[in-house]
Amino acid sequence: MDRVALRGLRARGNHGVFAREREEGQTFVVDVVLHMDTRPAAETDDLTRTAHYGIVAEEVTGIVSGEPVDLIETLAQRIADQCLKHDPVQEVEVTVHKPDAPITVPFDDVTITIHRSRV
């Protein structure tokens, strides 16, 4: 499988289990790797035969800024489900970063990475 990667997609969302997270929101960063066969698009130079990464980026940030969820696990799953709706995409890897997570000790980032496929 070939891979198309979108790294560092940023959007503000109100996800989390604490009231402050839901009220104030925070920035989430998402990385998406779409696994697909890009040969049909390459052979014909036809955008309709691949996943349009601009549209995928808009969909991902729309999910992040959309309906709040408690867990970043749920957020990652929603993003994966949306990516798999694009016909050429056979598998997807989604990493959700929550760099402003409410943790009481110094840290750089909190992430979850999931891998989903059509099968």
mmCIF file of N, CA and C in Angstrom:
data_model
loop_
_atom_site.group_PDB
_atom_site.id
_atom_site.type_symbol
_atom_site.label_atom_id
_atom_site.label_comp_id
_atom_site.label_asym_id
_atom_site.label_seq_id
_atom_site.Cartn_x
_atom_site.Cartn_y
_atom_site.Cartn_z
ATOM 1 N N MET A 1 0.838 -1.195 0.000
ATOM 2 C CA MET A 1 0.000 0.000 0.000
ATOM 3 C C MET A 1 0.879 1.253 0.000
ATOM 4 N N ASP A 2 0.442 2.220 -0.752
ATOM 5 C CA ASP A 2 1.090 3.526 -0.740
ATOM 6 C C ASP A 2 0.524 4.313 0.435
ATOM 7 N N ARG A 3 1.211 5.387 0.795
ATOM 8 C CA ARG A 3 0.766 6.195 1.933
ATOM 9 C C ARG A 3 0.741 7.674 1.564
ATOM 10 N N VAL A 4 -0.336 8.322 1.942
ATOM 11 C CA VAL A 4 -0.436 9.772 1.857
ATOM 12 C C VAL A 4 -0.594 10.248 3.294
ATOM 13 N N ALA A 5 0.298 11.122 3.730
ATOM 14 C CA ALA A 5 0.292 11.568 5.125
ATOM 15 C C ALA A 5 -0.054 13.044 5.235
ATOM 16 N N LEU A 6 -0.898 13.344 6.189
ATOM 17 C CA LEU A 6 -1.195 14.718 6.574
ATOM 18 C C LEU A 6 -0.720 14.863 8.011
ATOM 19 N N ARG A 7 0.201 15.744 8.241
ATOM 20 C CA ARG A 7 0.800 15.892 9.572
ATOM 21 C C ARG A 7 0.516 17.286 10.130
ATOM 22 N N GLY A 8 0.189 17.310 11.403
ATOM 23 C CA GLY A 8 0.051 18.581 12.109
ATOM 24 C C GLY A 8 -1.220 19.355 11.824
ATOM 25 N N LEU A 9 -2.305 18.658 11.478
ATOM 26 C CA LEU A 9 -3.583 19.351 11.293
ATOM 27 C C LEU A 9 -4.027 19.889 12.653
ATOM 28 N N ARG A 10 -4.343 21.162 12.713
ATOM 29 C CA ARG A 10 -4.697 21.791 13.984
ATOM 30 C C ARG A 10 -6.121 22.314 13.952
ATOM 31 N N ALA A 11 -6.810 22.084 15.084
ATOM 32 C CA ALA A 11 -8.156 22.631 15.245
ATOM 33 C C ALA A 11 -8.451 22.738 16.733
ATOM 34 N N ARG A 12 -9.309 23.659 17.044
ATOM 35 C CA ARG A 12 -9.725 23.842 18.435
ATOM 36 C C ARG A 12 -10.958 22.981 18.670
ATOM 37 N N GLY A 13 -10.948 22.276 19.810
ATOM 38 C CA GLY A 13 -12.076 21.432 20.162
ATOM 39 C C GLY A 13 -12.359 21.494 21.644
ATOM 40 N N ASN A 14 -13.529 21.018 22.024
ATOM 41 C CA ASN A 14 -13.961 21.053 23.424
ATOM 42 C C ASN A 14 -14.079 19.636 23.982
ATOM 43 N N HIS A 15 -13.088 18.818 23.694
ATOM 44 C CA HIS A 15 -13.105 17.425 24.116
ATOM 45 C C HIS A 15 -12.438 17.272 25.470
ATOM 46 N N GLY A 16 -12.946 16.333 26.259
ATOM 47 C CA GLY A 16 -12.344 16.032 27.552
ATOM 48 C C GLY A 16 -13.409 15.703 28.580
ATOM 49 N N VAL A 17 -12.972 15.151 29.681
ATOM 50 C CA VAL A 17 -13.916 14.752 30.730
ATOM 51 C C VAL A 17 -14.147 15.839 31.768
ATOM 52 N N PHE A 18 -13.310 16.854 31.777
ATOM 53 C CA PHE A 18 -13.450 17.925 32.775
ATOM 54 C C PHE A 18 -14.239 19.103 32.218
ATOM 55 N N ALA A 19 -15.012 19.729 33.091
ATOM 56 C CA ALA A 19 -15.863 20.857 32.695
ATOM 57 C C ALA A 19 -15.035 21.969 32.040
ATOM 58 N N ARG A 20 -13.868 22.245 32.577
ATOM 59 C CA ARG A 20 -13.019 23.308 32.016
ATOM 60 C C ARG A 20 -12.646 23.016 30.568
ATOM 61 N N GLU A 21 -12.369 21.758 30.252
ATOM 62 C CA GLU A 21 -12.023 21.380 28.882
ATOM 63 C C GLU A 21 -13.205 21.600 27.950
ATOM 64 N N ARG A 22 -14.380 21.276 28.442
ATOM 65 C CA ARG A 22 -15.590 21.429 27.626
ATOM 66 C C ARG A 22 -15.935 22.905 27.428
ATOM 67 N N GLU A 23 -15.709 23.711 28.450
ATOM 68 C CA GLU A 23 -16.069 25.130 28.379
ATOM 69 C C GLU A 23 -15.046 25.955 27.612
ATOM 70 N N GLU A 24 -13.771 25.775 27.924
ATOM 71 C CA GLU A 24 -12.722 26.616 27.344
ATOM 72 C C GLU A 24 -12.183 26.065 26.027
ATOM 73 N N GLY A 25 -12.181 24.757 25.869
ATOM 74 C CA GLY A 25 -11.613 24.142 24.681
ATOM 75 C C GLY A 25 -10.101 24.201 24.688
ATOM 76 N N GLN A 26 -9.504 23.581 23.692
ATOM 77 C CA GLN A 26 -8.055 23.569 23.548
ATOM 78 C C GLN A 26 -7.709 23.139 22.126
ATOM 79 N N THR A 27 -6.467 23.328 21.767
ATOM 80 C CA THR A 27 -6.012 22.941 20.431
ATOM 81 C C THR A 27 -5.628 21.469 20.422
ATOM 82 N N PHE A 28 -6.096 20.769 19.408
ATOM 83 C CA PHE A 28 -5.727 19.386 19.158
ATOM 84 C C PHE A 28 -4.950 19.350 17.845
ATOM 85 N N VAL A 29 -4.010 18.448 17.762
ATOM 86 C CA VAL A 29 -3.201 18.284 16.556
ATOM 87 C C VAL A 29 -3.409 16.836 16.086
ATOM 88 N N VAL A 30 -3.625 16.664 14.784
ATOM 89 C CA VAL A 30 -3.913 15.340 14.247
ATOM 90 C C VAL A 30 -2.968 15.026 13.097
ATOM 91 N N ASP A 31 -2.459 13.799 13.106
ATOM 92 C CA ASP A 31 -1.694 13.252 11.989
ATOM 93 C C ASP A 31 -2.510 12.110 11.406
ATOM 94 N N VAL A 32 -2.614 12.060 10.092
ATOM 95 C CA VAL A 32 -3.370 11.016 9.413
ATOM 96 C C VAL A 32 -2.488 10.427 8.312
ATOM 97 N N VAL A 33 -2.451 9.101 8.256
ATOM 98 C CA VAL A 33 -1.760 8.414 7.167
ATOM 99 C C VAL A 33 -2.798 7.550 6.463
ATOM 100 N N LEU A 34 -3.037 7.860 5.193
ATOM 101 C CA LEU A 34 -3.999 7.120 4.378
ATOM 102 C C LEU A 34 -3.240 6.063 3.592
ATOM 103 N N HIS A 35 -3.645 4.815 3.724
ATOM 104 C CA HIS A 35 -3.016 3.710 3.005
ATOM 105 C C HIS A 35 -3.919 3.338 1.833
ATOM 106 N N MET A 36 -3.359 3.414 0.619
ATOM 107 C CA MET A 36 -4.146 3.121 -0.575
ATOM 108 C C MET A 36 -3.221 2.838 -1.746
ATOM 109 N N ASP A 37 -3.787 2.313 -2.797
ATOM 110 C CA ASP A 37 -3.050 2.099 -4.042
ATOM 111 C C ASP A 37 -3.201 3.367 -4.873
ATOM 112 N N THR A 38 -2.118 4.090 -5.050
ATOM 113 C CA THR A 38 -2.183 5.351 -5.799
ATOM 114 C C THR A 38 -1.944 5.171 -7.296
ATOM 115 N N ARG A 39 -1.701 3.944 -7.731
ATOM 116 C CA ARG A 39 -1.417 3.714 -9.159
ATOM 117 C C ARG A 39 -2.543 4.171 -10.084
ATOM 118 N N PRO A 40 -3.814 3.892 -9.785
ATOM 119 C CA PRO A 40 -4.863 4.353 -10.708
ATOM 120 C C PRO A 40 -4.845 5.871 -10.915
ATOM 121 N N ALA A 41 -4.610 6.620 -9.851
ATOM 122 C CA ALA A 41 -4.542 8.081 -9.984
ATOM 123 C C ALA A 41 -3.291 8.502 -10.738
ATOM 124 N N ALA A 42 -2.174 7.859 -10.435
ATOM 125 C CA ALA A 42 -0.912 8.224 -11.093
ATOM 126 C C ALA A 42 -0.940 7.915 -12.583
ATOM 127 N N GLU A 43 -1.524 6.778 -12.943
ATOM 128 C CA GLU A 43 -1.567 6.380 -14.356
ATOM 129 C C GLU A 43 -2.434 7.310 -15.192
ATOM 130 N N THR A 44 -3.470 7.876 -14.578
ATOM 131 C CA THR A 44 -4.404 8.723 -15.326
ATOM 132 C C THR A 44 -4.259 10.204 -14.996
ATOM 133 N N ASP A 45 -3.440 10.516 -13.973
ATOM 134 C CA ASP A 45 -3.278 11.891 -13.497
ATOM 135 C C ASP A 45 -4.640 12.490 -13.150
ATOM 136 N N ASP A 46 -5.464 11.679 -12.477
ATOM 137 C CA ASP A 46 -6.866 12.018 -12.213
ATOM 138 C C ASP A 46 -7.126 12.079 -10.715
ATOM 139 N N LEU A 47 -7.430 13.265 -10.225
ATOM 140 C CA LEU A 47 -7.696 13.482 -8.803
ATOM 141 C C LEU A 47 -8.859 12.643 -8.286
ATOM 142 N N THR A 48 -9.823 12.347 -9.135
ATOM 143 C CA THR A 48 -10.991 11.588 -8.679
ATOM 144 C C THR A 48 -10.657 10.122 -8.394
ATOM 145 N N ARG A 49 -9.451 9.684 -8.733
ATOM 146 C CA ARG A 49 -9.069 8.285 -8.511
ATOM 147 C C ARG A 49 -8.174 8.108 -7.291
ATOM 148 N N THR A 50 -8.160 9.141 -6.448
ATOM 149 C CA THR A 50 -7.390 9.083 -5.201
ATOM 150 C C THR A 50 -8.200 9.766 -4.110
ATOM 151 N N ALA A 51 -7.672 9.777 -2.911
ATOM 152 C CA ALA A 51 -8.314 10.523 -1.820
ATOM 153 C C ALA A 51 -7.797 11.959 -1.877
ATOM 154 N N HIS A 52 -8.694 12.896 -1.977
ATOM 155 C CA HIS A 52 -8.345 14.318 -2.053
ATOM 156 C C HIS A 52 -7.917 14.776 -0.659
ATOM 157 N N TYR A 53 -6.624 14.970 -0.460
ATOM 158 C CA TYR A 53 -6.145 15.257 0.885
ATOM 159 C C TYR A 53 -6.606 16.606 1.415
ATOM 160 N N GLY A 54 -6.934 17.527 0.541
ATOM 161 C CA GLY A 54 -7.491 18.800 1.004
ATOM 162 C C GLY A 54 -8.855 18.615 1.639
ATOM 163 N N ILE A 55 -9.662 17.773 1.036
ATOM 164 C CA ILE A 55 -10.982 17.472 1.594
ATOM 165 C C ILE A 55 -10.841 16.678 2.885
ATOM 166 N N VAL A 56 -9.934 15.707 2.902
ATOM 167 C CA VAL A 56 -9.701 14.931 4.121
ATOM 168 C C VAL A 56 -9.291 15.863 5.260
ATOM 169 N N ALA A 57 -8.406 16.805 4.991
ATOM 170 C CA ALA A 57 -7.960 17.747 6.017
ATOM 171 C C ALA A 57 -9.131 18.557 6.571
ATOM 172 N N GLU A 58 -10.006 19.011 5.695
ATOM 173 C CA GLU A 58 -11.174 19.773 6.146
ATOM 174 C C GLU A 58 -12.106 18.903 6.988
ATOM 175 N N GLU A 59 -12.286 17.657 6.584
ATOM 176 C CA GLU A 59 -13.152 16.752 7.344
ATOM 177 C C GLU A 59 -12.569 16.472 8.726
ATOM 178 N N VAL A 60 -11.276 16.235 8.792
ATOM 179 C CA VAL A 60 -10.629 15.944 10.068
ATOM 180 C C VAL A 60 -10.758 17.128 11.018
ATOM 181 N N THR A 61 -10.444 18.324 10.539
ATOM 182 C CA THR A 61 -10.533 19.488 11.425
ATOM 183 C C THR A 61 -11.987 19.789 11.792
ATOM 184 N N GLY A 62 -12.915 19.452 10.910
ATOM 185 C CA GLY A 62 -14.331 19.606 11.221
ATOM 186 C C GLY A 62 -14.767 18.685 12.349
ATOM 187 N N ILE A 63 -14.241 17.473 12.366
ATOM 188 C CA ILE A 63 -14.558 16.539 13.448
ATOM 189 C C ILE A 63 -13.967 17.052 14.761
ATOM 190 N N VAL A 64 -12.736 17.525 14.721
ATOM 191 C CA VAL A 64 -12.096 18.037 15.940
ATOM 192 C C VAL A 64 -12.865 19.231 16.491
ATOM 193 N N SER A 65 -13.293 20.131 15.638
ATOM 194 C CA SER A 65 -14.004 21.326 16.117
ATOM 195 C C SER A 65 -15.502 21.080 16.304
ATOM 196 N N GLY A 66 -15.960 19.874 16.004
ATOM 197 C CA GLY A 66 -17.378 19.540 16.084
ATOM 198 C C GLY A 66 -17.804 19.029 17.449
ATOM 199 N N GLU A 67 -18.725 18.100 17.424
ATOM 200 C CA GLU A 67 -19.355 17.572 18.638
ATOM 201 C C GLU A 67 -18.312 17.064 19.640
ATOM 202 N N PRO A 68 -18.356 17.566 20.872
ATOM 203 C CA PRO A 68 -17.381 17.146 21.882
ATOM 204 C C PRO A 68 -17.575 15.690 22.312
ATOM 205 N N VAL A 69 -16.447 15.063 22.633
ATOM 206 C CA VAL A 69 -16.439 13.721 23.214
ATOM 207 C C VAL A 69 -15.556 13.760 24.458
ATOM 208 N N ASP A 70 -15.714 12.766 25.306
ATOM 209 C CA ASP A 70 -14.901 12.708 26.520
ATOM 210 C C ASP A 70 -13.467 12.280 26.230
ATOM 211 N N LEU A 71 -13.301 11.289 25.364
ATOM 212 C CA LEU A 71 -12.008 10.636 25.196
ATOM 213 C C LEU A 71 -11.372 10.920 23.837
ATOM 214 N N ILE A 72 -10.045 11.072 23.827
ATOM 215 C CA ILE A 72 -9.364 11.221 22.543
ATOM 216 C C ILE A 72 -9.405 9.902 21.768
ATOM 217 N N GLU A 73 -9.632 8.796 22.449
ATOM 218 C CA GLU A 73 -9.821 7.522 21.761
ATOM 219 C C GLU A 73 -11.055 7.584 20.855
ATOM 220 N N THR A 74 -12.118 8.180 21.367
ATOM 221 C CA THR A 74 -13.345 8.334 20.584
ATOM 222 C C THR A 74 -13.119 9.290 19.424
ATOM 223 N N LEU A 75 -12.419 10.368 19.678
ATOM 224 C CA LEU A 75 -12.115 11.346 18.635
ATOM 225 C C LEU A 75 -11.307 10.688 17.511
ATOM 226 N N ALA A 76 -10.288 9.917 17.866
ATOM 227 C CA ALA A 76 -9.472 9.232 16.863
ATOM 228 C C ALA A 76 -10.318 8.257 16.042
ATOM 229 N N GLN A 77 -11.219 7.535 16.685
ATOM 230 C CA GLN A 77 -12.071 6.586 15.974
ATOM 231 C C GLN A 77 -12.984 7.295 14.984
ATOM 232 N N ARG A 78 -13.556 8.425 15.378
ATOM 233 C CA ARG A 78 -14.421 9.183 14.466
ATOM 234 C C ARG A 78 -13.648 9.661 13.244
ATOM 235 N N ILE A 79 -12.431 10.093 13.467
ATOM 236 C CA ILE A 79 -11.591 10.545 12.350
ATOM 237 C C ILE A 79 -11.279 9.371 11.424
ATOM 238 N N ALA A 80 -10.915 8.235 11.996
ATOM 239 C CA ALA A 80 -10.613 7.047 11.184
ATOM 240 C C ALA A 80 -11.828 6.627 10.369
ATOM 241 N N ASP A 81 -12.995 6.606 11.003
ATOM 242 C CA ASP A 81 -14.223 6.214 10.301
ATOM 243 C C ASP A 81 -14.476 7.119 9.096
ATOM 244 N N GLN A 82 -14.262 8.418 9.271
ATOM 245 C CA GLN A 82 -14.482 9.369 8.170
ATOM 246 C C GLN A 82 -13.474 9.134 7.045
ATOM 247 N N CYS A 83 -12.222 8.916 7.392
ATOM 248 C CA CYS A 83 -11.199 8.686 6.365
ATOM 249 C C CYS A 83 -11.507 7.442 5.547
ATOM 250 N N LEU A 84 -12.022 6.403 6.177
ATOM 251 C CA LEU A 84 -12.323 5.161 5.476
ATOM 252 C C LEU A 84 -13.547 5.272 4.570
ATOM 253 N N LYS A 85 -14.272 6.373 4.645
ATOM 254 C CA LYS A 85 -15.396 6.594 3.738
ATOM 255 C C LYS A 85 -14.918 6.957 2.328
ATOM 256 N N HIS A 86 -13.671 7.328 2.191
ATOM 257 C CA HIS A 86 -13.101 7.639 0.871
ATOM 258 C C HIS A 86 -12.739 6.313 0.210
ATOM 259 N N ASP A 87 -13.335 6.031 -0.933
ATOM 260 C CA ASP A 87 -13.208 4.727 -1.579
ATOM 261 C C ASP A 87 -11.777 4.214 -1.737
ATOM 262 N N PRO A 88 -10.817 5.027 -2.164
ATOM 263 C CA PRO A 88 -9.477 4.470 -2.363
ATOM 264 C C PRO A 88 -8.780 4.054 -1.054
ATOM 265 N N VAL A 89 -9.194 4.627 0.070
ATOM 266 C CA VAL A 89 -8.504 4.390 1.338
ATOM 267 C C VAL A 89 -8.858 3.004 1.869
ATOM 268 N N GLN A 90 -7.838 2.173 2.011
ATOM 269 C CA GLN A 90 -8.024 0.816 2.526
ATOM 270 C C GLN A 90 -7.712 0.713 4.015
ATOM 271 N N GLU A 91 -6.762 1.507 4.468
ATOM 272 C CA GLU A 91 -6.370 1.542 5.874
ATOM 273 C C GLU A 91 -6.030 2.980 6.237
ATOM 274 N N VAL A 92 -6.116 3.264 7.531
ATOM 275 C CA VAL A 92 -5.766 4.602 7.997
ATOM 276 C C VAL A 92 -5.115 4.501 9.371
ATOM 277 N N GLU A 93 -4.134 5.351 9.559
ATOM 278 C CA GLU A 93 -3.519 5.503 10.875
ATOM 279 C C GLU A 93 -3.791 6.929 11.327
ATOM 280 N N VAL A 94 -4.318 7.070 12.526
ATOM 281 C CA VAL A 94 -4.673 8.376 13.063
ATOM 282 C C VAL A 94 -3.958 8.568 14.396
ATOM 283 N N THR A 95 -3.272 9.688 14.528
ATOM 284 C CA THR A 95 -2.679 10.073 15.809
ATOM 285 C C THR A 95 -3.309 11.393 16.235
ATOM 286 N N VAL A 96 -3.884 11.403 17.417
ATOM 287 C CA VAL A 96 -4.445 12.625 17.992
ATOM 288 C C VAL A 96 -3.506 13.061 19.111
ATOM 289 N N HIS A 97 -3.048 14.303 19.017
ATOM 290 C CA HIS A 97 -2.187 14.916 20.027
ATOM 291 C C HIS A 97 -3.034 15.856 20.885
ATOM 292 N N LYS A 98 -2.828 15.774 22.174
ATOM 293 C CA LYS A 98 -3.509 16.676 23.112
ATOM 294 C C LYS A 98 -2.424 17.348 23.960
ATOM 295 N N PRO A 99 -1.752 18.347 23.371
ATOM 296 C CA PRO A 99 -0.596 18.938 24.050
ATOM 297 C C PRO A 99 -0.936 19.757 25.291
ATOM 298 N N ASP A 100 -2.193 20.126 25.464
ATOM 299 C CA ASP A 100 -2.591 20.905 26.636
ATOM 300 C C ASP A 100 -3.459 20.090 27.582
ATOM 301 N N ALA A 101 -3.256 18.781 27.600
ATOM 302 C CA ALA A 101 -4.034 17.900 28.478
ATOM 303 C C ALA A 101 -3.874 18.341 29.939
ATOM 304 N N PRO A 102 -4.921 18.170 30.726
ATOM 305 C CA PRO A 102 -4.866 18.589 32.130
ATOM 306 C C PRO A 102 -4.086 17.591 32.997
ATOM 307 N N ILE A 103 -2.768 17.672 32.906
ATOM 308 C CA ILE A 103 -1.876 16.802 33.671
ATOM 309 C C ILE A 103 -1.079 17.688 34.624
ATOM 310 N N THR A 104 -0.882 17.214 35.844
ATOM 311 C CA THR A 104 -0.267 18.055 36.879
ATOM 312 C C THR A 104 1.252 17.998 36.915
ATOM 313 N N VAL A 105 1.873 17.232 36.036
ATOM 314 C CA VAL A 105 3.332 17.160 35.993
ATOM 315 C C VAL A 105 3.807 17.654 34.623
ATOM 316 N N PRO A 106 5.065 18.086 34.525
ATOM 317 C CA PRO A 106 5.569 18.550 33.231
ATOM 318 C C PRO A 106 5.506 17.432 32.179
ATOM 319 N N PHE A 107 5.088 17.783 30.959
ATOM 320 C CA PHE A 107 5.012 16.824 29.862
ATOM 321 C C PHE A 107 5.050 17.572 28.542
ATOM 322 N N ASP A 108 5.363 16.865 27.474
ATOM 323 C CA ASP A 108 5.407 17.467 26.146
ATOM 324 C C ASP A 108 4.111 17.267 25.377
ATOM 325 N N ASP A 109 3.520 16.078 25.485
ATOM 326 C CA ASP A 109 2.370 15.770 24.648
ATOM 327 C C ASP A 109 1.692 14.512 25.172
ATOM 328 N N VAL A 110 0.430 14.379 24.873
ATOM 329 C CA VAL A 110 -0.317 13.140 25.076
ATOM 330 C C VAL A 110 -0.868 12.760 23.709
ATOM 331 N N THR A 111 -0.673 11.510 23.310
ATOM 332 C CA THR A 111 -1.176 11.080 22.006
ATOM 333 C C THR A 111 -1.852 9.720 22.112
ATOM 334 N N ILE A 112 -2.717 9.485 21.161
ATOM 335 C CA ILE A 112 -3.204 8.134 20.897
ATOM 336 C C ILE A 112 -3.030 7.910 19.408
ATOM 337 N N THR A 113 -2.598 6.719 19.050
ATOM 338 C CA THR A 113 -2.480 6.341 17.652
ATOM 339 C C THR A 113 -3.284 5.072 17.437
ATOM 340 N N ILE A 114 -4.168 5.117 16.434
ATOM 341 C CA ILE A 114 -4.963 3.930 16.085
ATOM 342 C C ILE A 114 -4.743 3.591 14.620
ATOM 343 N N HIS A 115 -4.915 2.343 14.304
ATOM 344 C CA HIS A 115 -4.803 1.861 12.922
ATOM 345 C C HIS A 115 -6.079 1.100 12.621
ATOM 346 N N ARG A 116 -6.790 1.514 11.575
ATOM 347 C CA ARG A 116 -8.048 0.868 11.212
ATOM 348 C C ARG A 116 -8.019 0.513 9.733
ATOM 349 N N SER A 117 -8.765 -0.523 9.373
ATOM 350 C CA SER A 117 -8.853 -0.921 7.977
ATOM 351 C C SER A 117 -10.282 -1.290 7.646
ATOM 352 N N ARG A 118 -10.523 -1.428 6.352
ATOM 353 C CA ARG A 118 -11.860 -1.807 5.879
ATOM 354 C C ARG A 118 -12.216 -3.225 6.274
ATOM 355 N N VAL A 119 -11.231 -4.072 6.419
ATOM 356 C CA VAL A 119 -11.474 -5.493 6.691
ATOM 357 C C VAL A 119 -11.802 -5.715 8.147
#
